[in-house]
PDB file of C-alpha atoms in Angstrom:
ATOM      1  CA  UNK A   1       4.571-130.419-194.972  1.00 82.00           C
ATOM      2  CA  UNK A   2       6.877-127.667-196.275  1.00 82.00           C
ATOM      3  CA  UNK A   3       5.633-124.103-195.998  1.00 90.00           C
ATOM      4  CA  UNK A   4       5.053-121.878-199.011  1.00 89.00           C
ATOM      5  CA  UNK A   5       8.153-119.953-197.961  1.00 94.00           C
ATOM      6  CA  UNK A   6      10.204-123.154-198.029  1.00 92.00           C
ATOM      7  CA  UNK A   7       8.888-124.092-201.478  1.00 89.00           C
ATOM      8  CA  UNK A   8       9.756-120.624-202.778  1.00 92.00           C
ATOM      9  CA  UNK A   9      13.236-120.976-201.270  1.00 94.00           C
ATOM     10  CA  UNK A  10      13.671-124.322-203.022  1.00 92.00           C
ATOM     11  CA  UNK A  11      12.610-122.780-206.349  1.00 92.00           C
ATOM     12  CA  UNK A  12      15.456-120.279-206.183  1.00 92.00           C
ATOM     13  CA  UNK A  13      18.006-122.506-204.464  1.00 95.00           C
ATOM     14  CA  UNK A  14      20.013-123.025-207.672  1.00 94.00           C
ATOM     15  CA  UNK A  15      20.696-119.808-209.569  1.00 93.00           C
ATOM     16  CA  UNK A  16      20.303-119.636-213.329  1.00 96.00           C
ATOM     17  CA  UNK A  17      23.263-118.716-215.553  1.00 95.00           C
ATOM     18  CA  UNK A  18      22.895-115.710-217.810  1.00 97.00           C
ATOM     19  CA  UNK A  19      22.261-117.759-220.951  1.00 97.00           C
ATOM     20  CA  UNK A  20      19.249-119.423-219.303  1.00 98.00           C
ATOM     21  CA  UNK A  21      18.009-116.093-217.945  1.00 97.00           C
ATOM     22  CA  UNK A  22      18.179-114.734-221.504  1.00 97.00           C
ATOM     23  CA  UNK A  23      16.198-117.715-222.818  1.00 97.00           C
ATOM     24  CA  UNK A  24      13.634-117.214-220.046  1.00 97.00           C
ATOM     25  CA  UNK A  25      13.305-113.522-220.944  1.00 96.00           C
ATOM     26  CA  UNK A  26      12.792-114.486-224.595  1.00 96.00           C
ATOM     27  CA  UNK A  27       9.999-116.806-223.493  1.00 96.00           C
ATOM     28  CA  UNK A  28       8.354-114.152-221.357  1.00 95.00           C
ATOM     29  CA  UNK A  29       8.473-111.715-224.281  1.00 95.00           C
ATOM     30  CA  UNK A  30       6.577-114.278-226.376  1.00 94.00           C
ATOM     31  CA  UNK A  31       4.138-115.313-223.650  1.00 93.00           C
ATOM     32  CA  UNK A  32       5.616-118.812-223.544  1.00 92.00           C
ATOM     33  CA  UNK A  33       5.253-121.212-220.625  1.00 87.00           C
ATOM     34  CA  UNK A  34       8.841-121.913-219.510  1.00 94.00           C
ATOM     35  CA  UNK A  35       9.876-124.334-216.782  1.00 96.00           C
ATOM     36  CA  UNK A  36      10.485-122.734-213.395  1.00 96.00           C
ATOM     37  CA  UNK A  37      14.055-122.411-212.071  1.00 97.00           C
ATOM     38  CA  UNK A  38      13.380-125.186-209.553  1.00 97.00           C
ATOM     39  CA  UNK A  39      11.958-127.405-212.280  1.00 98.00           C
ATOM     40  CA  UNK A  40      14.989-126.741-214.452  1.00 98.00           C
ATOM     41  CA  UNK A  41      17.351-127.620-211.615  1.00 98.00           C
ATOM     42  CA  UNK A  42      15.394-130.838-211.011  1.00 98.00           C
ATOM     43  CA  UNK A  43      15.629-131.768-214.691  1.00 99.00           C
ATOM     44  CA  UNK A  44      19.380-131.182-214.633  1.00 98.00           C
ATOM     45  CA  UNK A  45      19.633-133.333-211.498  1.00 98.00           C
ATOM     46  CA  UNK A  46      17.635-136.179-213.074  1.00 98.00           C
ATOM     47  CA  UNK A  47      19.745-136.063-216.237  1.00 98.00           C
ATOM     48  CA  UNK A  48      22.978-136.083-214.233  1.00 98.00           C
ATOM     49  CA  UNK A  49      21.899-138.743-211.729  1.00 98.00           C
ATOM     50  CA  UNK A  50      20.754-141.085-214.493  1.00 97.00           C
ATOM     51  CA  UNK A  51      23.864-140.525-216.610  1.00 98.00           C
ATOM     52  CA  UNK A  52      21.620-139.617-219.525  1.00 98.00           C
ATOM     53  CA  UNK A  53      23.331-139.580-222.911  1.00 98.00           C
ATOM     54  CA  UNK A  54      20.286-139.675-225.174  1.00 98.00           C
ATOM     55  CA  UNK A  55      17.398-137.397-224.240  1.00 99.00           C
ATOM     56  CA  UNK A  56      14.191-136.470-226.043  1.00 99.00           C
ATOM     57  CA  UNK A  57      12.330-133.313-225.032  1.00 99.00           C
ATOM     58  CA  UNK A  58       8.779-132.521-226.107  1.00 98.00           C
ATOM     59  CA  UNK A  59       8.132-128.783-226.004  1.00 97.00           C
ATOM     60  CA  UNK A  60      11.325-126.842-226.685  1.00 97.00           C
ATOM     61  CA  UNK A  61       9.884-123.390-226.091  1.00 96.00           C
ATOM     62  CA  UNK A  62      12.704-120.850-226.085  1.00 97.00           C
ATOM     63  CA  UNK A  63      15.191-123.392-224.750  1.00 98.00           C
ATOM     64  CA  UNK A  64      15.050-122.931-220.973  1.00 98.00           C
ATOM     65  CA  UNK A  65      14.447-126.600-220.174  1.00 98.00           C
ATOM     66  CA  UNK A  66      16.696-127.589-223.060  1.00 98.00           C
ATOM     67  CA  UNK A  67      19.665-125.771-221.544  1.00 98.00           C
ATOM     68  CA  UNK A  68      19.047-127.188-218.077  1.00 98.00           C
ATOM     69  CA  UNK A  69      18.965-130.705-219.532  1.00 99.00           C
ATOM     70  CA  UNK A  70      22.128-130.158-221.554  1.00 98.00           C
ATOM     71  CA  UNK A  71      23.888-129.002-218.385  1.00 98.00           C
ATOM     72  CA  UNK A  72      23.046-132.313-216.711  1.00 98.00           C
ATOM     73  CA  UNK A  73      23.739-134.724-219.566  1.00 97.00           C
ATOM     74  CA  UNK A  74      26.966-136.657-219.894  1.00 93.00           C
ATOM     75  CA  UNK A  75      29.648-135.347-222.233  1.00 91.00           C
ATOM     76  CA  UNK A  76      29.098-136.461-225.805  1.00 95.00           C
ATOM     77  CA  UNK A  77      25.363-136.920-225.306  1.00 97.00           C
ATOM     78  CA  UNK A  78      22.661-135.773-227.717  1.00 98.00           C
ATOM     79  CA  UNK A  79      19.385-134.064-226.865  1.00 98.00           C
ATOM     80  CA  UNK A  80      16.547-134.204-229.404  1.00 98.00           C
ATOM     81  CA  UNK A  81      13.978-131.463-228.780  1.00 98.00           C
ATOM     82  CA  UNK A  82      10.667-131.137-230.628  1.00 98.00           C
ATOM     83  CA  UNK A  83       8.341-128.146-230.958  1.00 97.00           C
ATOM     84  CA  UNK A  84       5.755-127.238-233.580  1.00 96.00           C
ATOM     85  CA  UNK A  85       6.431-123.483-233.297  1.00 95.00           C
ATOM     86  CA  UNK A  86       9.210-122.535-235.718  1.00 95.00           C
ATOM     87  CA  UNK A  87       9.733-119.105-234.144  1.00 95.00           C
ATOM     88  CA  UNK A  88      10.294-120.669-230.742  1.00 95.00           C
ATOM     89  CA  UNK A  89      12.627-123.257-232.238  1.00 94.00           C
ATOM     90  CA  UNK A  90      14.710-120.463-233.753  1.00 96.00           C
ATOM     91  CA  UNK A  91      14.893-118.701-230.383  1.00 96.00           C
ATOM     92  CA  UNK A  92      15.940-121.967-228.744  1.00 97.00           C
ATOM     93  CA  UNK A  93      18.597-122.572-231.391  1.00 96.00           C
ATOM     94  CA  UNK A  94      20.033-119.132-230.660  1.00 97.00           C
ATOM     95  CA  UNK A  95      20.057-119.898-226.926  1.00 98.00           C
ATOM     96  CA  UNK A  96      21.764-123.254-227.430  1.00 98.00           C
ATOM     97  CA  UNK A  97      24.340-121.618-229.713  1.00 97.00           C
ATOM     98  CA  UNK A  98      24.976-118.886-227.137  1.00 97.00           C
ATOM     99  CA  UNK A  99      25.679-121.620-224.603  1.00 96.00           C
ATOM    100  CA  UNK A 100      28.143-123.246-227.000  1.00 96.00           C
ATOM    101  CA  UNK A 101      26.100-126.461-227.116  1.00 96.00           C
ATOM    102  CA  UNK A 102      24.868-126.585-230.716  1.00 95.00           C
ATOM    103  CA  UNK A 103      26.703-129.852-231.315  1.00 96.00           C
ATOM    104  CA  UNK A 104      24.826-131.503-228.442  1.00 97.00           C
ATOM    105  CA  UNK A 105      21.284-130.650-229.522  1.00 98.00           C
ATOM    106  CA  UNK A 106      19.065-131.627-232.439  1.00 97.00           C
ATOM    107  CA  UNK A 107      16.033-129.352-232.639  1.00 97.00           C
ATOM    108  CA  UNK A 108      13.118-130.562-234.748  1.00 97.00           C
ATOM    109  CA  UNK A 109      10.199-128.358-235.817  1.00 95.00           C
ATOM    110  CA  UNK A 110       7.039-130.450-236.022  1.00 96.00           C
ATOM    111  CA  UNK A 111       4.157-132.024-234.106  1.00 97.00           C
ATOM    112  CA  UNK A 112       5.673-134.244-231.470  1.00 98.00           C
ATOM    113  CA  UNK A 113       3.113-137.014-231.923  1.00 97.00           C
ATOM    114  CA  UNK A 114       4.119-137.197-235.585  1.00 97.00           C
ATOM    115  CA  UNK A 115       7.873-136.999-234.939  1.00 98.00           C
ATOM    116  CA  UNK A 116       8.173-139.407-231.988  1.00 98.00           C
ATOM    117  CA  UNK A 117       7.026-142.514-233.911  1.00 97.00           C
ATOM    118  CA  UNK A 118      10.034-142.020-236.210  1.00 97.00           C
ATOM    119  CA  UNK A 119      12.520-142.191-233.333  1.00 97.00           C
ATOM    120  CA  UNK A 120      14.346-145.399-232.376  1.00 96.00           C
ATOM    121  CA  UNK A 121      12.726-147.911-230.030  1.00 97.00           C
ATOM    122  CA  UNK A 122      14.560-148.288-226.696  1.00 97.00           C
ATOM    123  CA  UNK A 123      16.975-145.611-227.865  1.00 97.00           C
ATOM    124  CA  UNK A 124      16.651-143.027-225.092  1.00 98.00           C
ATOM    125  CA  UNK A 125      17.701-142.631-221.472  1.00 99.00           C
ATOM    126  CA  UNK A 126      15.361-139.771-220.600  1.00 99.00           C
ATOM    127  CA  UNK A 127      12.184-138.240-222.030  1.00 99.00           C
ATOM    128  CA  UNK A 128      10.846-134.893-220.798  1.00 99.00           C
ATOM    129  CA  UNK A 129       7.382-133.671-221.781  1.00 99.00           C
ATOM    130  CA  UNK A 130       6.225-130.059-221.416  1.00 97.00           C
ATOM    131  CA  UNK A 131       3.228-129.994-223.724  1.00 96.00           C
ATOM    132  CA  UNK A 132      -0.579-130.151-223.776  1.00 96.00           C
ATOM    133  CA  UNK A 133      -1.493-132.176-220.655  1.00 97.00           C
ATOM    134  CA  UNK A 134      -4.592-133.551-222.387  1.00 96.00           C
ATOM    135  CA  UNK A 135      -2.214-135.518-224.647  1.00 98.00           C
ATOM    136  CA  UNK A 136       0.016-136.880-221.885  1.00 98.00           C
ATOM    137  CA  UNK A 137      -1.528-140.333-222.175  1.00 97.00           C
ATOM    138  CA  UNK A 138      -0.368-140.500-225.795  1.00 98.00           C
ATOM    139  CA  UNK A 139       3.097-139.300-224.821  1.00 98.00           C
ATOM    140  CA  UNK A 140       3.292-141.938-222.090  1.00 98.00           C
ATOM    141  CA  UNK A 141       2.674-144.623-224.712  1.00 97.00           C
ATOM    142  CA  UNK A 142       5.520-143.217-226.801  1.00 98.00           C
ATOM    143  CA  UNK A 143       7.808-143.065-223.770  1.00 98.00           C
ATOM    144  CA  UNK A 144       7.271-146.753-223.030  1.00 97.00           C
ATOM    145  CA  UNK A 145       8.437-147.531-226.559  1.00 98.00           C
ATOM    146  CA  UNK A 146      11.325-145.069-226.721  1.00 98.00           C
ATOM    147  CA  UNK A 147      12.956-145.551-223.326  1.00 98.00           C
ATOM    148  CA  UNK A 148      15.412-148.305-222.509  1.00 98.00           C
ATOM    149  CA  UNK A 149      15.023-150.278-219.245  1.00 98.00           C
ATOM    150  CA  UNK A 150      16.102-147.916-216.483  1.00 98.00           C
ATOM    151  CA  UNK A 151      15.105-144.899-218.550  1.00 98.00           C
ATOM    152  CA  UNK A 152      13.074-142.080-217.038  1.00 99.00           C
ATOM    153  CA  UNK A 153      10.049-140.166-218.296  1.00 99.00           C
ATOM    154  CA  UNK A 154       9.177-136.778-216.776  1.00 99.00           C
ATOM    155  CA  UNK A 155       5.992-134.775-217.341  1.00 99.00           C
ATOM    156  CA  UNK A 156       5.742-131.102-216.369  1.00 98.00           C
ATOM    157  CA  UNK A 157       2.482-129.666-214.960  1.00 97.00           C
ATOM    158  CA  UNK A 158       1.688-132.668-212.800  1.00 97.00           C
ATOM    159  CA  UNK A 159      -0.372-130.381-210.546  1.00 97.00           C
ATOM    160  CA  UNK A 160      -2.027-128.524-213.448  1.00 97.00           C
ATOM    161  CA  UNK A 161      -2.038-125.276-211.439  1.00 95.00           C
ATOM    162  CA  UNK A 162      -3.856-126.956-208.551  1.00 95.00           C
ATOM    163  CA  UNK A 163      -6.648-128.447-210.644  1.00 97.00           C
ATOM    164  CA  UNK A 164      -5.612-132.099-210.233  1.00 97.00           C
ATOM    165  CA  UNK A 165      -6.014-132.015-206.440  1.00 95.00           C
ATOM    166  CA  UNK A 166      -9.287-130.055-206.597  1.00 96.00           C
ATOM    167  CA  UNK A 167     -12.117-132.581-206.967  1.00 95.00           C
ATOM    168  CA  UNK A 168     -14.468-129.849-208.197  1.00 97.00           C
ATOM    169  CA  UNK A 169     -12.379-129.387-211.349  1.00 96.00           C
ATOM    170  CA  UNK A 170     -13.949-131.547-214.071  1.00 96.00           C
ATOM    171  CA  UNK A 171     -12.830-129.974-217.352  1.00 97.00           C
ATOM    172  CA  UNK A 172     -11.627-132.229-220.157  1.00 97.00           C
ATOM    173  CA  UNK A 173      -7.912-131.491-219.693  1.00 97.00           C
ATOM    174  CA  UNK A 174      -8.013-132.125-215.947  1.00 97.00           C
ATOM    175  CA  UNK A 175      -9.928-135.372-216.385  1.00 97.00           C
ATOM    176  CA  UNK A 176      -7.538-136.546-219.106  1.00 97.00           C
ATOM    177  CA  UNK A 177      -4.491-135.841-216.939  1.00 97.00           C
ATOM    178  CA  UNK A 178      -6.046-137.576-213.929  1.00 97.00           C
ATOM    179  CA  UNK A 179      -6.719-140.626-216.084  1.00 97.00           C
ATOM    180  CA  UNK A 180      -3.147-140.612-217.376  1.00 97.00           C
ATOM    181  CA  UNK A 181      -1.760-140.292-213.844  1.00 97.00           C
ATOM    182  CA  UNK A 182      -3.862-143.251-212.717  1.00 97.00           C
ATOM    183  CA  UNK A 183      -2.628-145.309-215.666  1.00 95.00           C
ATOM    184  CA  UNK A 184       0.957-144.415-214.815  1.00 96.00           C
ATOM    185  CA  UNK A 185       0.473-145.371-211.150  1.00 96.00           C
ATOM    186  CA  UNK A 186      -1.141-148.675-212.098  1.00 96.00           C
ATOM    187  CA  UNK A 187       1.500-149.680-214.652  1.00 97.00           C
ATOM    188  CA  UNK A 188       3.692-152.311-213.006  1.00 96.00           C
ATOM    189  CA  UNK A 189       6.386-151.670-215.619  1.00 96.00           C
ATOM    190  CA  UNK A 190       6.989-148.238-214.064  1.00 98.00           C
ATOM    191  CA  UNK A 191       8.206-146.860-210.731  1.00 98.00           C
ATOM    192  CA  UNK A 192       6.486-143.444-210.437  1.00 98.00           C
ATOM    193  CA  UNK A 193       6.673-140.347-208.233  1.00 98.00           C
ATOM    194  CA  UNK A 194       5.032-136.920-208.231  1.00 97.00           C
ATOM    195  CA  UNK A 195       7.642-134.345-207.233  1.00 96.00           C
ATOM    196  CA  UNK A 196       6.454-131.077-205.619  1.00 95.00           C
ATOM    197  CA  UNK A 197       8.598-128.722-207.667  1.00 95.00           C
ATOM    198  CA  UNK A 198       7.260-125.983-209.933  1.00 95.00           C
ATOM    199  CA  UNK A 199       3.818-127.043-211.168  1.00 96.00           C
ATOM    200  CA  UNK A 200       4.611-130.646-210.276  1.00 97.00           C
ATOM    201  CA  UNK A 201       6.951-133.071-212.011  1.00 98.00           C
ATOM    202  CA  UNK A 202       5.366-136.454-212.662  1.00 98.00           C
ATOM    203  CA  UNK A 203       8.242-138.886-213.170  1.00 98.00           C
ATOM    204  CA  UNK A 204       8.623-142.620-213.647  1.00 98.00           C
ATOM    205  CA  UNK A 205      11.461-145.079-214.151  1.00 99.00           C
ATOM    206  CA  UNK A 206      10.995-147.885-216.678  1.00 98.00           C
ATOM    207  CA  UNK A 207      11.640-151.091-214.723  1.00 96.00           C
TER     208      UNK A 207
END
């Protein structure tokens, strides 16, 4: 098993460009949960390795994950990012513009579970969710509809700050996420993995 020192080294292995550091600072100023540098690098890797052209992101925040994803997507691709907080969306738009990627991103202000049903079936290569873990089961259902065969769904907070692995934790959110993780593992239409980066990336390929 890797040591804590090794995990910390992995988190900082890929440096963040200034535009992402600025977006991270904007998130910290607003008390927003942003993906860790290691998580961002993993998202970029997944987008690049899968050749993702069409990506949907749930939970834009101030654009940290958005920028990492854009950096991994193929040229000419389009990222659709959804967040219900208009102020955060505006901060993310500014970050995307500063990166010169406005033409590659469509940012939608609204509740994701109301927006996602309006998106095209089998129209996406990658779906990334950084939202309320108690709703991850609902987002998994949407991912199965939205992703093409070979598409990938990724959920942040797979560890839930250590609560998932701690059997004494029985709060509603932890129980809901455990149930969703079990459903994902048991779904023969998916090939899943739980990646030990950041707070855990729960990922699955649609077979």
